[in-house]
Coordinates of C-alpha atoms in Angstrom, one line a residue:
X239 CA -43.4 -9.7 -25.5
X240 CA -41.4 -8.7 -22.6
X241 CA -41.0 -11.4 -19.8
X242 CA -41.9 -9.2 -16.6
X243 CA -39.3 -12.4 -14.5
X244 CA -40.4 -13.0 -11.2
X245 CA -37.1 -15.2 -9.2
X246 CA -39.1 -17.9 -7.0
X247 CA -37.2 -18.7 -3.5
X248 CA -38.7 -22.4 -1.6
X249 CA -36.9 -22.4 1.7
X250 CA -37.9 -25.4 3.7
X251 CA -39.2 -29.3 3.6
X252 CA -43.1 -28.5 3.7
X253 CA -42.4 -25.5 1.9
X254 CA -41.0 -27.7 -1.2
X255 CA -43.7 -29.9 -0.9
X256 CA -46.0 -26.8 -2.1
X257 CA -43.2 -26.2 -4.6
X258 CA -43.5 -29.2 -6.3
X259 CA -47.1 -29.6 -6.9
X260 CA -46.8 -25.6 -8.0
X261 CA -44.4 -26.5 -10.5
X262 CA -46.2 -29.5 -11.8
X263 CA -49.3 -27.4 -11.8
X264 CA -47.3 -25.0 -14.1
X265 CA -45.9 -28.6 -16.5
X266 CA -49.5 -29.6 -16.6
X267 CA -51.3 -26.3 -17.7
X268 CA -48.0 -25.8 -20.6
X269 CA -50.2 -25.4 -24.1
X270 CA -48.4 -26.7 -27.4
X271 CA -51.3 -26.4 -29.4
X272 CA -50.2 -23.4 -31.6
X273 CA -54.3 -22.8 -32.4
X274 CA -54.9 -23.0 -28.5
X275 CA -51.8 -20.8 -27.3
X276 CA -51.7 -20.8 -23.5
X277 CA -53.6 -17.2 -21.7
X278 CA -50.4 -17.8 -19.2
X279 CA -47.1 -15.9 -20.2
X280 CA -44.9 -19.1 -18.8
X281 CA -41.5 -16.6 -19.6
X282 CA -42.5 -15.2 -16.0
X283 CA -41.8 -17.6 -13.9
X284 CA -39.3 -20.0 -16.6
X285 CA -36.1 -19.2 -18.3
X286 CA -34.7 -20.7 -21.1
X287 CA -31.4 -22.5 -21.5
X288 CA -29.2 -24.1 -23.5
X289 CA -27.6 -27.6 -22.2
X290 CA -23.4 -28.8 -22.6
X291 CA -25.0 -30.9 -25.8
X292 CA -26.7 -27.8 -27.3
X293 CA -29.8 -28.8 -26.1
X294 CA -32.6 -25.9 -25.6
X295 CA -33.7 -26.4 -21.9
X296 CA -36.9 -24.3 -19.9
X297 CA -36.5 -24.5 -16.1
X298 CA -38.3 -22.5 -13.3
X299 CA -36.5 -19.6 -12.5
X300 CA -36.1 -21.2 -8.6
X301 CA -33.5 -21.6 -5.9
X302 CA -34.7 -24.2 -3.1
X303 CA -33.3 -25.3 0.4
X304 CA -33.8 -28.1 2.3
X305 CA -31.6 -29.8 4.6
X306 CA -29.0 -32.9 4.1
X307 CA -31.2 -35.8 3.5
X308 CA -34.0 -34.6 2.2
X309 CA -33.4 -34.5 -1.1
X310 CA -33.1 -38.2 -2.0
X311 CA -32.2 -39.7 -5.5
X312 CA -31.3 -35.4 -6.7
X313 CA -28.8 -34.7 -7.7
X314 CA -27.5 -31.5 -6.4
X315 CA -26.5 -30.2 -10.3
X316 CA -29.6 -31.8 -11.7
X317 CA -29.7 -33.9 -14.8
X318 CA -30.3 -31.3 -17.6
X319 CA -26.2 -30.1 -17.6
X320 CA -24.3 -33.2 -16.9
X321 CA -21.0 -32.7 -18.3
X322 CA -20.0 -35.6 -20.6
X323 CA -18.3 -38.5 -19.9
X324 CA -14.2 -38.7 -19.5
X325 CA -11.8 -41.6 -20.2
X326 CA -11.0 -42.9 -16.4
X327 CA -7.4 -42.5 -17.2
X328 CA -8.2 -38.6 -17.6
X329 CA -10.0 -38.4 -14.2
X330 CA -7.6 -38.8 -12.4
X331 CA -3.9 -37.4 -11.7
X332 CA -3.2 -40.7 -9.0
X333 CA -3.2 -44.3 -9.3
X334 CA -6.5 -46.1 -8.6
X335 CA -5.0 -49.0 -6.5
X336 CA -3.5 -46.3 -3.7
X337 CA -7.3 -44.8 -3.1
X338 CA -9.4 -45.7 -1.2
X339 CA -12.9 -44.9 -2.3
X340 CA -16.0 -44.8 0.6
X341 CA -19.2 -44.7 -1.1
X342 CA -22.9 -44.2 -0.2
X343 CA -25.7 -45.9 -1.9
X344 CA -27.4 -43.9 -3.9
X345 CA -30.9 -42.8 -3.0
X346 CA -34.0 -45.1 -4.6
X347 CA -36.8 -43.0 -7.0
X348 CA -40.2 -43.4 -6.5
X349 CA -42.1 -45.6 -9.1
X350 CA -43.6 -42.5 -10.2
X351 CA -40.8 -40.5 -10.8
X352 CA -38.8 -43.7 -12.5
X353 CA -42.2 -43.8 -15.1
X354 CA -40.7 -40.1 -16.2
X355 CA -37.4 -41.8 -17.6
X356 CA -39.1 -44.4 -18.9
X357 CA -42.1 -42.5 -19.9
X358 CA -44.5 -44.9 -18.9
X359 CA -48.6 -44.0 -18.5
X360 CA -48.8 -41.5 -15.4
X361 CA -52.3 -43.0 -14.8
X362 CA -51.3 -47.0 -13.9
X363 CA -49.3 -45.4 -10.6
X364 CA -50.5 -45.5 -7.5
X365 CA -48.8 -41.8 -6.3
X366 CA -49.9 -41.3 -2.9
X367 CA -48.2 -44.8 -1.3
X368 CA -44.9 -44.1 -2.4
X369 CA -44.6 -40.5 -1.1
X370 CA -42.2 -39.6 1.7
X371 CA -40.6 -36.8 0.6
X372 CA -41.6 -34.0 -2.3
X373 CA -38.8 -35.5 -4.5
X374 CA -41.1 -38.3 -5.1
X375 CA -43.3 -36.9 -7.2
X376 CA -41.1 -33.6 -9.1
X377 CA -41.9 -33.8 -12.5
X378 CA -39.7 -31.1 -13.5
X379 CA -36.0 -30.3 -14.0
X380 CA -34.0 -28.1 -12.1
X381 CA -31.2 -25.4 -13.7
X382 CA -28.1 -26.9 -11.9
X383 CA -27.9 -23.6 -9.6
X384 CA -31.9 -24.3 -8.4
X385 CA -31.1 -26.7 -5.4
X386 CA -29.2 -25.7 -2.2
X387 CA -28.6 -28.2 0.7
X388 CA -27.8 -27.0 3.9
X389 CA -25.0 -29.9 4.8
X390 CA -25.0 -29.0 8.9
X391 CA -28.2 -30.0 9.5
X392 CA -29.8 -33.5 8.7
X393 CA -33.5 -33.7 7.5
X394 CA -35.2 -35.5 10.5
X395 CA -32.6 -35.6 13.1
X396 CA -33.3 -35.6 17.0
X397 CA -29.7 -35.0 18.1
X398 CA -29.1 -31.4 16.1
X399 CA -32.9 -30.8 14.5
X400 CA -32.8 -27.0 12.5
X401 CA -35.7 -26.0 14.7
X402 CA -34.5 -22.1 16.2
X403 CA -35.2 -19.4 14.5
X404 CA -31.8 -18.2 15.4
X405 CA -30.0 -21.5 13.9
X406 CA -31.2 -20.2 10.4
X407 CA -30.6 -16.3 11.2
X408 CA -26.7 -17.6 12.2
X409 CA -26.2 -19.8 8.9
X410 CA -27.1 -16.9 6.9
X411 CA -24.5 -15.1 8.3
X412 CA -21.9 -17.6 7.4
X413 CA -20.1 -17.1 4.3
X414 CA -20.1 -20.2 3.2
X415 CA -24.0 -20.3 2.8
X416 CA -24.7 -15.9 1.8
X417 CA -22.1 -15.7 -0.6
X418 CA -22.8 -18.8 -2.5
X419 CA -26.5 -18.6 -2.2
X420 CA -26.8 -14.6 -2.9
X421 CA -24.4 -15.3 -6.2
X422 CA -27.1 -17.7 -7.4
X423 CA -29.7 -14.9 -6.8
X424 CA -27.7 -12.6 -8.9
X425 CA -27.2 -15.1 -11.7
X426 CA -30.6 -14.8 -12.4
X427 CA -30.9 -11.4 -12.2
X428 CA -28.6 -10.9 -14.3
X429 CA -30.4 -12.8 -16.9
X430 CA -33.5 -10.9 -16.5
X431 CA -34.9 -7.6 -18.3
X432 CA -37.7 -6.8 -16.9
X433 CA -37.8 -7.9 -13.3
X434 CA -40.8 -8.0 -11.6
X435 CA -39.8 -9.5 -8.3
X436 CA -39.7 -12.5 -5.8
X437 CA -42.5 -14.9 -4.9
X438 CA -41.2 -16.8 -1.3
X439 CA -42.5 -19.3 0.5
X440 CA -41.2 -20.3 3.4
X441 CA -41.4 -22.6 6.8
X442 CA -42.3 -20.4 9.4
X443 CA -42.0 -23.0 12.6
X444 CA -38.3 -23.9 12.2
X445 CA -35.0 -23.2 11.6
X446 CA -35.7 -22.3 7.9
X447 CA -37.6 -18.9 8.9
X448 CA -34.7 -16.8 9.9
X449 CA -33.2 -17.9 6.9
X450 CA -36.2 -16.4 5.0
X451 CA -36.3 -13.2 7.4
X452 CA -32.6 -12.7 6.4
X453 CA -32.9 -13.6 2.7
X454 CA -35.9 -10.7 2.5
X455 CA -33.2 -8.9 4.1
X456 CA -31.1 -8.8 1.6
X457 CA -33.3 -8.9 -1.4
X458 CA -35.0 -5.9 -0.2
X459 CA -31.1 -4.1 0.5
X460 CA -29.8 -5.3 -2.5
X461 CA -32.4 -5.1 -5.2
X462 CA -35.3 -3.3 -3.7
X463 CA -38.0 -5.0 -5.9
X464 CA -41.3 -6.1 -4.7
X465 CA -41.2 -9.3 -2.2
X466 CA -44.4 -11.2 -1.7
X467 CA -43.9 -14.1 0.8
X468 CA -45.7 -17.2 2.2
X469 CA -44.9 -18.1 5.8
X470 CA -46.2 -21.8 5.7
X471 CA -46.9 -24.5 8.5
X472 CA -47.6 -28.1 7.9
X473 CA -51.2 -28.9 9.4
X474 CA -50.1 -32.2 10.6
X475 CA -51.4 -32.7 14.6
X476 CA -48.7 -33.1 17.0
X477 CA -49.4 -34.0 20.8
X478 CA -49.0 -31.1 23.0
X479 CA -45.1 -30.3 24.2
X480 CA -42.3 -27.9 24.4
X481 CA -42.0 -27.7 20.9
X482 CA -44.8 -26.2 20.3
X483 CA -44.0 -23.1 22.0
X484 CA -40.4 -23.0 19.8
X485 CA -43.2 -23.0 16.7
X486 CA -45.2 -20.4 17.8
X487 CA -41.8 -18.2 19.1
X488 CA -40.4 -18.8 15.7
X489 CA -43.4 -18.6 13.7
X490 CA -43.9 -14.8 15.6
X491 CA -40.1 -13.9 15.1
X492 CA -40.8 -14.9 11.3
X493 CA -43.5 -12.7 11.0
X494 CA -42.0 -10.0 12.3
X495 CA -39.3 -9.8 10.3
X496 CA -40.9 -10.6 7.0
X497 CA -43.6 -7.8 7.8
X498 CA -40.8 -5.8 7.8
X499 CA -39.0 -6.7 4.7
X500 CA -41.9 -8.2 2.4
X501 CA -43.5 -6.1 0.5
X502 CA -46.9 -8.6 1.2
X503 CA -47.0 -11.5 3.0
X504 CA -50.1 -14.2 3.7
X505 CA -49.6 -17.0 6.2
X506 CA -50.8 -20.6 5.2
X507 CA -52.0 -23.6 6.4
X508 CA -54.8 -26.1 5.8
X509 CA -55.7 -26.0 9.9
X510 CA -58.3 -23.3 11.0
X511 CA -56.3 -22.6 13.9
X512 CA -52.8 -23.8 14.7
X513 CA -51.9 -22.4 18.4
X514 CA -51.1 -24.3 20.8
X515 CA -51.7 -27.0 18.4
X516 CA -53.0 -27.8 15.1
X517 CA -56.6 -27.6 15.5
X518 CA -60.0 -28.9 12.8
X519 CA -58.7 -28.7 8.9
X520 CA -60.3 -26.5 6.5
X521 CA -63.6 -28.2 4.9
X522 CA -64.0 -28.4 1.1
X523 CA -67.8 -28.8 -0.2
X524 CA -66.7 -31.1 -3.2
X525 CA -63.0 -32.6 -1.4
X526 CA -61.7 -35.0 0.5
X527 CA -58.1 -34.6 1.6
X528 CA -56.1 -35.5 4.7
X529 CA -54.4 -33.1 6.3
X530 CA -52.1 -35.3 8.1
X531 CA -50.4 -36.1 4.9
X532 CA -47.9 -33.4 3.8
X533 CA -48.4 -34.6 0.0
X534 CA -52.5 -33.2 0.0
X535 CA -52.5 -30.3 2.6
X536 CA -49.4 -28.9 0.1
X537 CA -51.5 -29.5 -2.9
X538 CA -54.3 -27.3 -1.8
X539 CA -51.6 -24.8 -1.1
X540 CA -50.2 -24.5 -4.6
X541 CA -53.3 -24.5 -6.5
X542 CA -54.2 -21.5 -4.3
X543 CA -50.9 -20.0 -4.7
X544 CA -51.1 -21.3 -8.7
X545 CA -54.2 -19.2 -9.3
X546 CA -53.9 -16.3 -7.4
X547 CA -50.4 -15.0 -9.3
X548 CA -52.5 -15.4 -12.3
X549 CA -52.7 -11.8 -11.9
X550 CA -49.1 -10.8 -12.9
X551 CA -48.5 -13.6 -15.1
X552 CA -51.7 -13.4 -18.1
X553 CA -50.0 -12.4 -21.2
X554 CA -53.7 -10.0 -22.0
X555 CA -52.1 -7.2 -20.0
X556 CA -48.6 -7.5 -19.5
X557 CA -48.9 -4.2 -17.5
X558 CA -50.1 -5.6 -15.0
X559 CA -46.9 -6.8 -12.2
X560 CA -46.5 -7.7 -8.8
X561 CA -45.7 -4.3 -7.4
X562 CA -49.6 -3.9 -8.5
X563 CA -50.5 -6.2 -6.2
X564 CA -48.7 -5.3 -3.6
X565 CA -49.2 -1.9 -3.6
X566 CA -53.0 -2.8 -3.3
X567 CA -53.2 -4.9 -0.3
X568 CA -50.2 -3.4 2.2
X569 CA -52.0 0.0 2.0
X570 CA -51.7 1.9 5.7
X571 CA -48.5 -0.1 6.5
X572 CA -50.4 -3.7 6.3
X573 CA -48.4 -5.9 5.1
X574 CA -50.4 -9.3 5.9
X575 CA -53.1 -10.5 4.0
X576 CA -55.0 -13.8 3.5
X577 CA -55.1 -15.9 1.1
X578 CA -58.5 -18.0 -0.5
X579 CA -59.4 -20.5 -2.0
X580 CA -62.7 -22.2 -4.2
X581 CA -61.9 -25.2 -5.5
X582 CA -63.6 -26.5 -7.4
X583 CA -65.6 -23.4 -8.7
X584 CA -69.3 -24.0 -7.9
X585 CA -70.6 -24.6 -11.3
X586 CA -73.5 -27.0 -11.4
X587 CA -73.6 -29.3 -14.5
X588 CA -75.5 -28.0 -17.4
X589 CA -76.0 -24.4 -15.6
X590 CA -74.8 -21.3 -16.5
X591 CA -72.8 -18.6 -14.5
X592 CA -75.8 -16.3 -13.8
X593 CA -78.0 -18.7 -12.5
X594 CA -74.9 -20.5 -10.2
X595 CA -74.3 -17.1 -8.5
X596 CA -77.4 -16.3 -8.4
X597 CA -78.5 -19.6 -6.6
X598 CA -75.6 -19.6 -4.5
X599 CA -75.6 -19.1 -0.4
X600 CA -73.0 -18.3 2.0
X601 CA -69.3 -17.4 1.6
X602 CA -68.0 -18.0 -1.8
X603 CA -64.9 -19.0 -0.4
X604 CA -62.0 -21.2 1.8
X605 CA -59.8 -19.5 3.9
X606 CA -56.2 -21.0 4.1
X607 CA -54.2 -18.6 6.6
X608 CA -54.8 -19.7 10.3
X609 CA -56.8 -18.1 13.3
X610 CA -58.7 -16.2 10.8
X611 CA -61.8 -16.3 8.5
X612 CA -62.3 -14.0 5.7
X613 CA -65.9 -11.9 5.8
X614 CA -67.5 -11.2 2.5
X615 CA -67.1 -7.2 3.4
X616 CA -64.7 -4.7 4.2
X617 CA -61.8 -5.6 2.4
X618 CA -58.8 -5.2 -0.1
X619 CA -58.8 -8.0 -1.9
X620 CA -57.0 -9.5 -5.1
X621 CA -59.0 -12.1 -6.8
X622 CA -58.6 -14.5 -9.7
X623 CA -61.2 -16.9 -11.4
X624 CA -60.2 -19.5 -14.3
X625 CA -61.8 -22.2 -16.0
X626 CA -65.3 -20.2 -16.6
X627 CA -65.4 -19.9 -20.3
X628 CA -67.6 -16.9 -22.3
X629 CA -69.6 -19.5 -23.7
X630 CA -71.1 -20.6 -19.9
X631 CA -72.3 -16.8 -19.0
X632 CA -75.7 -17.1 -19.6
X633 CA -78.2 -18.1 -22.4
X634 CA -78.7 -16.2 -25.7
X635 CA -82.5 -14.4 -25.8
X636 CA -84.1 -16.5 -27.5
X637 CA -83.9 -19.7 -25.0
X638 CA -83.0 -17.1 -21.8
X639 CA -86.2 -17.2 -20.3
X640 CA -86.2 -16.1 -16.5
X641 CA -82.7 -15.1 -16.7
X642 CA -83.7 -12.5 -18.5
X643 CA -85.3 -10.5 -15.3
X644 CA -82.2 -10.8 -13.7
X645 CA -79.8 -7.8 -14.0
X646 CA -76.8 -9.5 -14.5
X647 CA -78.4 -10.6 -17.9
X648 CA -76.9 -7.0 -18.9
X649 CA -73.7 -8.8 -18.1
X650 CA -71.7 -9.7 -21.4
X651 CA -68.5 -11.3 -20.2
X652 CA -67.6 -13.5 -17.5
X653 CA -65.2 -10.7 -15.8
X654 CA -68.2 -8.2 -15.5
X655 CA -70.7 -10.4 -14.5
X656 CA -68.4 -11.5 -11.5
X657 CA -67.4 -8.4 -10.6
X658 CA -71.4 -7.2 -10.7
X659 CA -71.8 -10.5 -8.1
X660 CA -68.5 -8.8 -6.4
X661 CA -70.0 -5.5 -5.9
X662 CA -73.5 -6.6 -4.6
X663 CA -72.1 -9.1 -2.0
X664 CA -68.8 -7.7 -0.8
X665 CA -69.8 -4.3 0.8
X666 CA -67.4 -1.9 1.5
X667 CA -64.9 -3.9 -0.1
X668 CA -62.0 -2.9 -2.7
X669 CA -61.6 -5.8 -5.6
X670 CA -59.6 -6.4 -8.0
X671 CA -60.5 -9.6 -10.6
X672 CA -58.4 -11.1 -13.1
X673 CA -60.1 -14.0 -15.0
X674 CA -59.0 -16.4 -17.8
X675 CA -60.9 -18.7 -19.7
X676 CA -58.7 -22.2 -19.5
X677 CA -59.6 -24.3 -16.4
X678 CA -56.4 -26.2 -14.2
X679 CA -55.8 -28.8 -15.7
X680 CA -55.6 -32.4 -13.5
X681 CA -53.4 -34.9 -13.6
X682 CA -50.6 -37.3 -11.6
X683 CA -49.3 -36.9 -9.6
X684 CA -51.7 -34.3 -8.4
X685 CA -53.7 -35.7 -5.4
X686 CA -57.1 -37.7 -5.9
X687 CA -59.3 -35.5 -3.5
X688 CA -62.4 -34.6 -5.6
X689 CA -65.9 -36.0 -4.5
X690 CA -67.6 -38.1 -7.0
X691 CA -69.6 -36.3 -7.4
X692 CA -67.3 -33.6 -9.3
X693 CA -67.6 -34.4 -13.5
X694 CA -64.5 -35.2 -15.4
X695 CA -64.3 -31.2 -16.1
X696 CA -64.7 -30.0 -13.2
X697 CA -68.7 -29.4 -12.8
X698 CA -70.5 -30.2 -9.9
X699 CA -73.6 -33.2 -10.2
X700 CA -76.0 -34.5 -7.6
X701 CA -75.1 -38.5 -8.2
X702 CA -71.8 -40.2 -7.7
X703 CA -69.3 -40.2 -11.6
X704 CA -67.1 -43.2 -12.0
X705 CA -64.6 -40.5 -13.6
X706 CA -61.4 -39.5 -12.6
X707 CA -61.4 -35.6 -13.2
X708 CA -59.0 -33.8 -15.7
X709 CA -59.8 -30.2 -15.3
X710 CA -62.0 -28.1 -12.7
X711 CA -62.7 -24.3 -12.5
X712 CA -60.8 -22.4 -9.6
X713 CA -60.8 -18.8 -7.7
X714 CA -58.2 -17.6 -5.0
X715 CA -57.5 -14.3 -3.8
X716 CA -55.9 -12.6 -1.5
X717 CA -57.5 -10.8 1.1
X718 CA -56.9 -7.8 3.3
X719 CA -59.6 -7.0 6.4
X720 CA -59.8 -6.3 10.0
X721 CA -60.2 -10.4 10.6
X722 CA -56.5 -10.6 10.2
X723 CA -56.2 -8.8 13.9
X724 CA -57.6 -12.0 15.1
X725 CA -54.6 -13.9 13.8
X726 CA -52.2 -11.4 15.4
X727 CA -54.1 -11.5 18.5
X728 CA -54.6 -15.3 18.6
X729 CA -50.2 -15.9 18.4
X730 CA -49.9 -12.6 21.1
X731 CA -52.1 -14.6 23.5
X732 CA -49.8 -17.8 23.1
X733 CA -46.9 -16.6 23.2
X734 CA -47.5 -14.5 26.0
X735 CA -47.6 -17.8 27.7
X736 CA -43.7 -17.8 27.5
X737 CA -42.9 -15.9 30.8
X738 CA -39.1 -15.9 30.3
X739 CA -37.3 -17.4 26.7
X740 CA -34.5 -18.3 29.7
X741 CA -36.7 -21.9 29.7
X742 CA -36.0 -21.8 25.6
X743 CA -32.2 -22.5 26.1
X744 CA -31.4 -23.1 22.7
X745 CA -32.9 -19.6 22.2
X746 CA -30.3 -18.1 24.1
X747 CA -27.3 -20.5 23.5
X748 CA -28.0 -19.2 19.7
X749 CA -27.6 -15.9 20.5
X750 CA -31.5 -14.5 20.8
X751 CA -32.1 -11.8 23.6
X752 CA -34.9 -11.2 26.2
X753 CA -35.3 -7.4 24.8
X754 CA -35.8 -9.3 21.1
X755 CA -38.8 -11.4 22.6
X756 CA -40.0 -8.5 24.2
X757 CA -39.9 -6.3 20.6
X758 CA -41.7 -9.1 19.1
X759 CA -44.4 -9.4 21.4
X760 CA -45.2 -5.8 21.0
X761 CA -45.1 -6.3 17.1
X762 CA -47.9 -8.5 17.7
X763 CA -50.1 -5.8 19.8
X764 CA -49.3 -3.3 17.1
X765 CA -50.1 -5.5 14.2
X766 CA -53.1 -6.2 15.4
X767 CA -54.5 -2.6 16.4
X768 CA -53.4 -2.0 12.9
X769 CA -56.2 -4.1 11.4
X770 CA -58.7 -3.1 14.1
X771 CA -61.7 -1.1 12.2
X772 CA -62.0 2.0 14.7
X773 CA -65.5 4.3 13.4
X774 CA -65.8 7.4 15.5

């Protein structure tokens, strides 16, 4: 089976918050039941390796940035190729007593991530307390070339924050980050055969999006393979200030530049709106989440980002690859879609799929990309459904009853029932559905923010269950309609509010120009026209 690689780049702090509960997603959902083999083809998104003590190793094919400080107890190597050991006398070519050695204490792990070493039941810990940063609860290990720390900037300083876009644009440009970080990128390339492309995602309100505008920039230059990015912004309030015109001027300069070297890109955040300020979070029927807390808002995130890349990923039709995808959704120069999410999957307890769509009212889904909702009609859309087995359709004639008068009782697999429901209630609308039978499967440190009144698998009841629940049904999909001009218009009218970047002196120190502001602005106007439905 051929791998189809796709290279996954997390540049940012919140953006490796999502990282982490993607790749523990991924750990989670592994099958080693050789009678039960996974529907996921994990060679995609994982390579495998061979440690200094012969040891076969399966990392995510991933290079992450985050700033000094952030990192905590990791090691910048990882743990999976420590070299071994050396005699002291070997280690050094001077004499111990004529050094003096300055050392930092090293970084405490979280109970949870301690347990892994010890491998000590994931259920007794108490996850959500001891979070402050995403290295408190990474499951996985990293290939020694996965982590990258930006050493002039410290995570969470107030003297010299990494908060201009332009800070990121100028480190790029230094040798000492391009060339080391771009050798990494070839290193895996190098390893690949059958390269599908790069998943991104990225901070969008700090220093770390011209990073990612000038990463695109090269992948596209150098490899020219589909890029499909995720501009990201933590849905934590802030009071109103300053700063929150240098988001929205970088989260616009971000946009513009990935729109122009993604091949696809979908903004996310848990906050229906987020200009001037974070506004109401999204509402889940069956969760309860806060947004304030990085460690849920970035949960919803990856399971929305987990399911929808289900598409290029199934092992059922290898075929099937990114540039699919893409090709779908930027049709007529629109590169920006957004991006869904139903979780859990409506399905009542002891009900079958035809009578749950068929009983079900309003919009099917959650939108996660700001200043926008996402209509049931009119669109291009990518959609992926898991967790609804064959066996849960409908009933067989003899006990079928009323479901018989239905006409989706014609239906005789999950796929084509939900893409009859598809066709009836999205109008004028393009879809493509992928669908496999294996739900997500739940466990720490993922997030407790189900209802109780969501089963142990995922099904929805009408009383409170004691339960803790191990597996639910999910859809996500990515969307693209003429809602997404309200986004563009939404970030045009604030940052139209910035009469002159000459206020924004960082801005300028850093090198950014009134004629760029000016460009982007006018981006902005023309992105959203582009989305505009116009019927003579």
């Amino acid at each position: 089976m051929t791998s189809r690689e796709v290279v996954t780049i997390q540049l940012g702090h919140y953006s490796n918050f999502i990282g982490t509960h993607w790749w523990n997603l991924q750990e989670t959902n592994f099958s080693y039941d050789p009678d039960n083999p996974s529907e996921i083809n994990h060679d995609v998104l994982y390579r495998e390796g061979e440690n200094l003590q012969k040891q076969i190793t399966y990392t995510p094919r991933l290079l992450l940035v985050d700033l000094k400080g952030a990192c905590g107890y990791l090691k910048q190597e990882g743990t999976l190729y420590d070299a071994p050991e050396f005699d002291r006398e070997n280690k050094f070519l001077w004499e111990d007593e004529k050094v003096e050695v300055s050392s930092e204490k090293p970084a405490a792990k979280s109970p949870f991530v301690a347990s892994l070493d010890e491998k000590l039941e994931l259920e007794s810990f108490n996850v959500e307390n001891d979070v402050n940063s995403w290295v408190d609860y990474l499951a996985p290990r990293f290939h020694p070339r996965t982590l990258n720390i930006i050493r002039q900037y410290e995570h969470g300083s107030m003297v010299q924050p990494f908060d201009i876009f332009t800070y990121g644009k100028n480190l790029w440009n230094t040798e000492q980050f391009s060339d080391d970080f771009s050798e990494r990128i070839r290193a895996y390339m190098e390893e690949c055969d059958l390269m599908q492309g790069f998943q991104i995602i990225v901070d969008s309100a700090d220093g770390f999006a011209g990073v990612g505008a000038s990463c695109m920039q090269y992948l596209k230059d150098e490899y020219g393979k589909s890029i499909l990015a995720f501009p990201c912004i933590d849905s934590k309030k802030t009071e109103p200030s300053m700063s929150n015109m240098i988001k929205i001027l970088n989260t616009a300069l971000c946009w513009q530049h990935v729109g122009e070297h993604a091949s696809l890109y979908s903004p996310l955040c848990c906050g229906e709106t987020v200009w001037p300020q974070i506004g109401d979070p999204r509402a889940f029927n069956h969760l309860t989440y806060e947004p304030e807390l990085k460690y849920h808002s970035s949960a919803l995130l990856a399971t929305a980002l987990d399911t929808l890349t289900i598409r290029y990923r199934r092992k059922e039709y290898p075929n099937v690859v990114l540039s699919d995808l893409c090709a779908d959704l930027n049709k007529l120069g629109r590169k920006a879609a957004a991006t869904s999410l139903t979780l859990p999957f409506p399905m009542t307890a002891k009900t079958d799929l035809i009578d749950v769509l068929d009983e079900f009212e309003g919009t099917l889904w959650t939108c996660l990309t700001p200043n926008c909702e996402i209509p049931m009609d009119k669109n291009m859309q990518s959609i992926v459904l898991r967790g609804i087995p064959e066996e849960r359709l409908k009933r067989p004639i003899s006990h079928a009853m009323k479901q018989m008068s239905k006409p989706a009782y014609k239906c005789s697999t999950v796929h084509e029932m939900m893409t009859l429901y598809l066709a009836c209630t999205c109008h004028a609308s393009a879809t493509y559905l992928a669908n496999i039978s294996s739900p997500l499967n739940i466990k720490p440190p993922y997030p407790k923010i189900f209802n109780n009144t969501v089963t142990e698998t995922g099904d929805i009841i009408r009383w409170p269950v004691g339960t803790d629940v191990k597996s639910v049904p999910v859809m996500a999909g990515l969307h693209s309609g003429n809602s997404i001009s309200t986004m563009y218009e939404s970030l045009h009218d604030q940052l139209s509010r910035i009469r002159s970047i000459k206020k924004l002196h960082a801005f300028i120190e850093s090198g950014f120009e009134e004629d760029e502001f000016k460009e982007c602005l006018d981006h902005l106007l023309d992105c959203k026209e582009n989305y505009e439905d116009r019927y003579v």
